[in-house]
C-alpha positions as MATLAB code, in Angstrom:
seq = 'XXXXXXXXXXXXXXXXXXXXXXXXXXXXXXXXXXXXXXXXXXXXXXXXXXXXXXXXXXXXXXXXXXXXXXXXXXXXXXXXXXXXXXXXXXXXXXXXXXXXXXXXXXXXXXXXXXXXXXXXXXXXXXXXXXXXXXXXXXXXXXXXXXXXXXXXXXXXXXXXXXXXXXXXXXXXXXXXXXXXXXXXXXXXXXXXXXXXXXXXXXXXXXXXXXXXXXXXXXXXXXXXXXXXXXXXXXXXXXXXXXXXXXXXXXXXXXXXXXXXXXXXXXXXXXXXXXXXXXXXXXXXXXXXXXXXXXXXXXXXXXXXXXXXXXXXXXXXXXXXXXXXXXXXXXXXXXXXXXXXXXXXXXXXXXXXXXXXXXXXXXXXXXXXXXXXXXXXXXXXXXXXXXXXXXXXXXXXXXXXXXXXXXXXXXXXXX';
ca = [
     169.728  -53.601  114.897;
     170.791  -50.122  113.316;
     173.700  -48.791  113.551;
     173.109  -45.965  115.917;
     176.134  -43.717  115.149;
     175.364  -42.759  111.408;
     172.025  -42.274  109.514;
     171.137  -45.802  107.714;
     172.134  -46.806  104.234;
     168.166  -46.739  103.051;
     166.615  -50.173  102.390;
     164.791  -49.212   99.658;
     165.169  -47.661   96.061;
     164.999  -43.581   96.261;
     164.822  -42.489   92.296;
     161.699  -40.766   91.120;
     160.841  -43.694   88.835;
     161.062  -46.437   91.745;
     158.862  -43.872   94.382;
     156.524  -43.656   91.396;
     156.016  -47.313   91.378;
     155.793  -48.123   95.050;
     152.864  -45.058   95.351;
     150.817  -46.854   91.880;
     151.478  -50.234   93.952;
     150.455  -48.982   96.940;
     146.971  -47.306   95.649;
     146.678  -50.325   93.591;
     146.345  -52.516   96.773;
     144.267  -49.800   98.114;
     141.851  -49.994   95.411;
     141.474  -53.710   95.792;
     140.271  -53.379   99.167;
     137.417  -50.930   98.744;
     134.074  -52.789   97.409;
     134.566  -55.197  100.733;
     135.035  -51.944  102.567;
     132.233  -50.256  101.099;
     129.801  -53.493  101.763;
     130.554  -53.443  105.435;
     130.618  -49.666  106.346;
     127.339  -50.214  107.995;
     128.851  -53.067  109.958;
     131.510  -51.006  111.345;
     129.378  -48.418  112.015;
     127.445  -50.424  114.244;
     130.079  -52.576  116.042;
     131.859  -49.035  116.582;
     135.103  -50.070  115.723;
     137.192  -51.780  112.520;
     136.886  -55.577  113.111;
     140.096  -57.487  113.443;
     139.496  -58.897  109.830;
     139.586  -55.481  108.209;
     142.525  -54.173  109.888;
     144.779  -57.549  108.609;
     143.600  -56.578  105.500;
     144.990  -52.755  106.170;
     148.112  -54.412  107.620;
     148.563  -56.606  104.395;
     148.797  -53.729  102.081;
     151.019  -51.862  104.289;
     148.850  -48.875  105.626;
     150.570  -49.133  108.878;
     153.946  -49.441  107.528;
     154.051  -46.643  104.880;
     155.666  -44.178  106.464;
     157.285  -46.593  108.879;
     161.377  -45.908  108.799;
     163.072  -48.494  106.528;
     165.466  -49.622  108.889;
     162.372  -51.029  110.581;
     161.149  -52.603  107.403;
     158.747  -49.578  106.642;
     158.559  -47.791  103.395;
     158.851  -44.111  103.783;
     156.374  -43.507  101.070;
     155.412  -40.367   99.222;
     153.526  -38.242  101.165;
     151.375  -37.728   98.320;
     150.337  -41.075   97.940;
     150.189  -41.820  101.504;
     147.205  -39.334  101.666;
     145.660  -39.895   98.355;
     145.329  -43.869   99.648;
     143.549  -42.292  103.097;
     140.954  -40.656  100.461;
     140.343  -43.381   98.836;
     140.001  -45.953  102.023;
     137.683  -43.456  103.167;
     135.282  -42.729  100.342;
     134.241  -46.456  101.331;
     134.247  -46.726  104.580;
     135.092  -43.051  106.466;
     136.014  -44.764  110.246;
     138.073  -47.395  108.361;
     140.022  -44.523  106.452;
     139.724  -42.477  109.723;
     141.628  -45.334  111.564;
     144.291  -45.929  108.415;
     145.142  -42.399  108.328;
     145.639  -41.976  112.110;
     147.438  -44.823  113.198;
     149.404  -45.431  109.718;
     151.094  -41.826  110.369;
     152.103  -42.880  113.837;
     155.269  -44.694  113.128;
     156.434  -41.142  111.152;
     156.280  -39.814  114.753;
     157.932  -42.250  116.821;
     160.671  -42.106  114.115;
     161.564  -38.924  116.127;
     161.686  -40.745  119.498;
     165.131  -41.582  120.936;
     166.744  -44.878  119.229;
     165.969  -46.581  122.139;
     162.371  -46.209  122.451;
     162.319  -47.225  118.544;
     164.210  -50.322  119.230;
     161.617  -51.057  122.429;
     159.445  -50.487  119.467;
     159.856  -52.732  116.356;
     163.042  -54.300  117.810;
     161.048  -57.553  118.505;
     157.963  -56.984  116.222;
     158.202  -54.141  113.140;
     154.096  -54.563  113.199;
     153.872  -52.730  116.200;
     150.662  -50.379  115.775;
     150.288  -47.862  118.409;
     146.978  -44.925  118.900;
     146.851  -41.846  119.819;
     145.276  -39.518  122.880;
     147.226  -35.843  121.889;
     145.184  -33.354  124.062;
     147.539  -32.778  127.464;
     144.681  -33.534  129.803;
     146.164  -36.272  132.246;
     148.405  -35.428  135.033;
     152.221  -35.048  134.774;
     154.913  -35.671  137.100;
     159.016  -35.425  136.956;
     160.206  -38.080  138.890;
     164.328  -39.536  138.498;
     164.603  -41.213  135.130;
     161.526  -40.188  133.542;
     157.823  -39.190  134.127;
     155.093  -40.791  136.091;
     151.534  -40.308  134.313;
     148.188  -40.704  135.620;
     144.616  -39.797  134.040;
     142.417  -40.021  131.387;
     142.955  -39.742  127.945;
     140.134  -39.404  125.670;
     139.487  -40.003  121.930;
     142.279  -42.680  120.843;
     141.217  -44.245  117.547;
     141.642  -47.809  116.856;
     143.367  -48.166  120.310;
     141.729  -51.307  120.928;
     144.093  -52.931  117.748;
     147.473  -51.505  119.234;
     149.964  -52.240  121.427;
     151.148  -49.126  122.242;
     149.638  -45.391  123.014;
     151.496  -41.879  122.252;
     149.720  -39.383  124.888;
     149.982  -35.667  125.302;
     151.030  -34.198  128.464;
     152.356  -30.523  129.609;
     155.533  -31.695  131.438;
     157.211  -29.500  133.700;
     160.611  -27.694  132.919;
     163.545  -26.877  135.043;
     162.209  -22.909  135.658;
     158.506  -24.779  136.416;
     156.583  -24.143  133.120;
     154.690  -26.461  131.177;
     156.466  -27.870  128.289;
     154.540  -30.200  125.977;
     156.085  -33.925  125.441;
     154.198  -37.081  123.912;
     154.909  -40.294  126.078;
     155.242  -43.625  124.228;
     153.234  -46.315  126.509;
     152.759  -49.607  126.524;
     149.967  -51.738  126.615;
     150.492  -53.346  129.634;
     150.719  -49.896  131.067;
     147.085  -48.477  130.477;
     143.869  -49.661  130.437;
     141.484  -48.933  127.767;
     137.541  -47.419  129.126;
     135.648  -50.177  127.123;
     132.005  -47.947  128.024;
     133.443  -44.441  126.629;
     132.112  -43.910  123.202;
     128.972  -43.873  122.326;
     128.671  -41.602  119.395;
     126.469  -40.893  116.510;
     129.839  -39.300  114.019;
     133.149  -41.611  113.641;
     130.985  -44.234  115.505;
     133.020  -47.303  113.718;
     136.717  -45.669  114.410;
     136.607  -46.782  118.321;
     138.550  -43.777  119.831;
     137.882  -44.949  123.597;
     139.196  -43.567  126.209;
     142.549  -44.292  127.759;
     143.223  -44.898  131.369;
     146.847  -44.782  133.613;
     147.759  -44.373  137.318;
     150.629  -43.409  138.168;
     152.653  -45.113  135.193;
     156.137  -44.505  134.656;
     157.884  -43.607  131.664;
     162.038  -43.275  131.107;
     162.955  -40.226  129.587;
     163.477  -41.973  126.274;
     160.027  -42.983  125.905;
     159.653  -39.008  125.788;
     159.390  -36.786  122.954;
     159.433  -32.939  123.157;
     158.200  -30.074  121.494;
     161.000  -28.128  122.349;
     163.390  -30.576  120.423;
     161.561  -30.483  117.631;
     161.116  -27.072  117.350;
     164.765  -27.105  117.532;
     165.116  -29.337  115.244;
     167.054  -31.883  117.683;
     164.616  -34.875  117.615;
     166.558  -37.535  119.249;
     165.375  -39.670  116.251;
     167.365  -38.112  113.774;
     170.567  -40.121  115.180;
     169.080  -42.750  113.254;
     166.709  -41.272  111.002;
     168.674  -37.966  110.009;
     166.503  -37.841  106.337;
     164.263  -35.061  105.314;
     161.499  -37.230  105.395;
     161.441  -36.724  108.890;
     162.006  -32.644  109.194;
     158.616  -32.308  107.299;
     156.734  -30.228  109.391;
     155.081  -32.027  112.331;
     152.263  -29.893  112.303;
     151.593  -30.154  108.758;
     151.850  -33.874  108.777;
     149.618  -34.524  111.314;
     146.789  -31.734  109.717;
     146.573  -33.563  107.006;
     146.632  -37.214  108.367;
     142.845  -35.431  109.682;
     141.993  -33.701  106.560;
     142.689  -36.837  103.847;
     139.486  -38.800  105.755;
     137.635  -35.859  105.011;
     137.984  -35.364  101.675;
     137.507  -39.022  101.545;
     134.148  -38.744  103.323;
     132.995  -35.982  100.668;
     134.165  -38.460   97.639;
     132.267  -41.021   99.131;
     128.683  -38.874   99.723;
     128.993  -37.124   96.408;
     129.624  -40.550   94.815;
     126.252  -41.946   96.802;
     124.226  -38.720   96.047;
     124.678  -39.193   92.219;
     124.156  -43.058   92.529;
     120.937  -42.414   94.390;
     119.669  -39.567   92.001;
     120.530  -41.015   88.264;
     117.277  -42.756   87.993;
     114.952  -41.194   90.902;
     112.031  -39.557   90.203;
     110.246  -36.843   92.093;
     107.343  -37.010   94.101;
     106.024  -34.471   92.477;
     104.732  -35.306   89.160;
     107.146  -38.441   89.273;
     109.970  -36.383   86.981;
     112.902  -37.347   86.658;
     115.291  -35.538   89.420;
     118.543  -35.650   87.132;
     116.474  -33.238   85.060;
     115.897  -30.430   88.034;
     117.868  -27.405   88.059;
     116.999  -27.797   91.835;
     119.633  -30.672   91.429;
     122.317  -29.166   89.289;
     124.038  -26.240   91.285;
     124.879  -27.866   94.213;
     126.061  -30.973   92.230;
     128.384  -29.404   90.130;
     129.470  -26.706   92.878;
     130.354  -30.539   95.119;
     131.980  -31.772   92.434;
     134.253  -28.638   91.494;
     135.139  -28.456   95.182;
     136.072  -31.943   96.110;
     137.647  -32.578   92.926;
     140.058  -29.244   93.855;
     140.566  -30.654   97.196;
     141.641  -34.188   96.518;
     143.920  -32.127   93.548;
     145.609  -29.522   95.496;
     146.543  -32.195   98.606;
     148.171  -33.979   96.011;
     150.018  -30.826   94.446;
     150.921  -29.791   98.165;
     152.457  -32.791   99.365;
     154.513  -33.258   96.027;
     155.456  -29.836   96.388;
     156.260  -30.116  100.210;
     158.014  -33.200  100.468;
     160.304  -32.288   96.940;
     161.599  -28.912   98.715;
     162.748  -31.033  101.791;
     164.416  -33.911   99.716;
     165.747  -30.991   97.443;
     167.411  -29.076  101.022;
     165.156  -26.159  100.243;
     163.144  -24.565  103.494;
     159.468  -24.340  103.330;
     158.777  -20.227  103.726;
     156.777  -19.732  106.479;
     153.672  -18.131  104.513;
     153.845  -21.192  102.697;
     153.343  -23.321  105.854;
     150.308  -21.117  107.156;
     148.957  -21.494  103.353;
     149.096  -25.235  103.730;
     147.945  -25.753  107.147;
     145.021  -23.279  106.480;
     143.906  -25.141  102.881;
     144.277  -28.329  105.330;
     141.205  -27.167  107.797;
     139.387  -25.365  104.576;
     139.023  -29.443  103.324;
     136.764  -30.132  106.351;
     134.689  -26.949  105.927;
     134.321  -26.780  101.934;
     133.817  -30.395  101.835;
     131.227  -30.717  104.621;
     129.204  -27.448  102.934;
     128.888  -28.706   99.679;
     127.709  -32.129  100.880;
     125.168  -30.036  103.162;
     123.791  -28.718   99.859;
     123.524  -32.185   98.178;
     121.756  -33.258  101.621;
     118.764  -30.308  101.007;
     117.884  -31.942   97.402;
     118.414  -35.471   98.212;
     114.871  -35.656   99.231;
     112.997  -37.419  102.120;
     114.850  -40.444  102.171;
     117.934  -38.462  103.589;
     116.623  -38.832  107.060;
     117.272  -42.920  106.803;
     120.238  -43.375  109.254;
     121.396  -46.549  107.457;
     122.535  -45.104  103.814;
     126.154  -44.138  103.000;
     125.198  -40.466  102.382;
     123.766  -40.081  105.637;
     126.426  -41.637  107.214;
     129.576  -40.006  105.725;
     127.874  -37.086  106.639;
     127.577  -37.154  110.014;
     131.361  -38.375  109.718;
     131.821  -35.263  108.479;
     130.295  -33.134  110.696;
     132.104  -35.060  113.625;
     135.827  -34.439  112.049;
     134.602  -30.620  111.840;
     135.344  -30.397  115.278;
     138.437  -32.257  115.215;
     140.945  -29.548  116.878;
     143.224  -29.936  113.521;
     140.266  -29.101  111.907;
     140.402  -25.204  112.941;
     139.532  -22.674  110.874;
     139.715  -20.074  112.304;
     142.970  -20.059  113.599;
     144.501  -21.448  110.332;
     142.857  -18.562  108.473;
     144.611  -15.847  110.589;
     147.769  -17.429  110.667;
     147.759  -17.229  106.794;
     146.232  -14.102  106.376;
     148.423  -12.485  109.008;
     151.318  -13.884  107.055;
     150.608  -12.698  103.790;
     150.274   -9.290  105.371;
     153.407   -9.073  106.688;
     152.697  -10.279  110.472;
     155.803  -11.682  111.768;
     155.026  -15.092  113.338;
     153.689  -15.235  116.699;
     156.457  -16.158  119.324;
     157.304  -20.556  119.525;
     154.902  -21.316  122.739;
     156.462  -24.877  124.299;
     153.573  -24.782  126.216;
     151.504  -25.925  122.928;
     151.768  -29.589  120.656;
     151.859  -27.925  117.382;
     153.931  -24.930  115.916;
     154.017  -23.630  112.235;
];
């Protein structure tokens, strides 16, 4: 067990060179992974969830470890690579890289839950996987000890592979307001809607609903807003490192975004595999001759290219000014949470242009064009997908606005 009263000597090698190593070994695996993943994306599709098969694989390579605390036996890697590994998973198979990207950035979460609660965790079994259901749509109560939950809980991805479930829930404070906390369940505690999605976007990722009534959880099981807002995560006894004052928000944005840029590398890779030897049905020419063909191809690849290059840029950036004890300005924040949503809407536009010259065969439900795109178009309305709010918190910023006031009512801050 770790020593609870200091921060742990790290497990694992922290110079640049050694970092640089585990991210190439980690992409490597990655890599190894995707024709298999490609092969089956229909399958998924169609089962609407990651088989048990694929997800051993995942586990093998250490997707769900990455950013895992070392203490634990995770490996608290780069940022950067984390994400760039989520692209690439997804450009096969975009509910497998979904599912990767979602769960694997869980256990850099419940590193911010009370020691306890981390021990409950991966004290027995470091493997421990747990979904996701963020929204703060179930019931609430304060009871002595802890919380007592009941309700639904939609939209938990790969929760049928995990053993635990982090739900969102306004709890109430001393003066009666809501305050937002995420409660660390148990599997024996919920029950998972087996009939609740049936979808035609993210079919494969299985984000069923969750069930509880009237399920208690201690106080430790609890994380708050307000704490980390604070900066007073009861997980920093244990895991005092700026890997884990990155900014939640930021984190999590981009856990969403990395799948979509993903998605966009893997329908502009099917578009031009599809369209180097067709021929039109018109006069039977040769499409990769068309000007028809040639704006929106190199406008996709320009974009997505940028994209999958400026996440990586950000994230190296990002992560070096924490391990360097330098803040992250706040304009900078907005500018990084707003580039985050603008992958979902660049991405998904210049794949909607490669969809109007792809010709008649676009309609087939069962190609890998077709199918990343409606991926695509069902992460657009993903909340951490926003636009619009992203784009006036940065433009406000960069005007001068001063930011609005810290709402505890709310799961994510800048």
């Amino acid at each position: 067990m770790p020593d609870e009263t200091r921060p742990p000597v790290p497990l694992m090698p922290s110079a640049t060179s050694d970092r640089e190593a585990e991210a190439a070994s980690f992409l490597a695996a990655i890599d190894a992974l995707l024709p298999e993943l490609r092969s089956r994306a229909a399958e998924v599709e169609q089962r609407g969830m990651v088989p048990d098969d694929i997800i051993r694989s995942l586990t093998a390579v250490g997707v769900f470890r990455a950013l895992q605390p070392r203490q634990w036996g995770g490996w608290e890697l780069d940022f950067a690579a984390y994400y760039e590994g989520m692209i690439r998973l997804a450009s096969a198979c975009t509910s497998t890289g979904w599912v990767a990207s979602v769960v694997g950035v869980h256990p850099w979460h419940a590193a911010l839950f009370a020691p306890e609660a981390q021990r409950e965790l991966w004290g027995d079994n470091p493997h421990a996987m747990m979904s996701t259901s963020l929204a703060p749509v179930g019931q609430v109560e304060w009871t002595a000890g802890g919380y007592r939950l009941s309700g639904r809980w939609p939209f938990s991805s790969g929760v049928d592979h995990c053993g635990w479930v982090v739900l969102g829930g306004s709890a109430p404070d001393e003066a009666g307001g809501g305050v937002y906390h995420t409660f660390l369940v148990p599997r024996r505690d919920y029950m998972i809607d087996q009939e609740s999605w049936k979808v035609t976007g993210l079919a494969g990722t299985g984000s069923k609903t969750v069930i509880l009534r009237d399920v208690f959880v201690p106080k430790y099981r609890t994380h708050s807003i307000v704490d980390n807002y604070n900066g007073i995560d009861p997980g920093l006894a244990i895991n005092d490192r700026p890997y884990y004052r990155l900014p939640w928000r930021l984190v999590f944005g981009y856990c969403i975004a990395a799948p979509a840029a993903g998605a966009a590398v893997g329908a502009l890779e099917a578009f031009i595999a599809g369209n180097r030897d067709r021929h039109s049905a018109h006069g039977a020419k040769a499409v990769a001759r068309s000007p028809a063909l040639h704006r929106p191809l190199a406008r996709a690849l320009a974009i997505i290219g940028m994209v999958r290059q400026r996440m990586s840029a950000t994230w190296t950036e990002l992560q070096g000014r924490a391990f360097a004890g330098q803040p992250i300005p706040y304009e900078r924040r907005t500018q990084a949470f707003y580039e985050a949503t603008l992958v979902h809407d660049a991405c998904s536009h210049a794949i909607y242009e490669l969809m109007g010259v792809n010709g008649g065969r676009t309609m087939n439900a069962d190609t890998a064009l077709q199918r990343h795109f409606r991926d695509m178009l069902a992460m657009r309305n993903h909340p951490a997908a926003n636009i619009e709010m992203s784009s006036g918190l940065y433009a406000q910023a960069v005007l001068g606005v001063p930011p609005p006031p810290f709402d505890p009512s709310q799961r994510f801050f800048l």
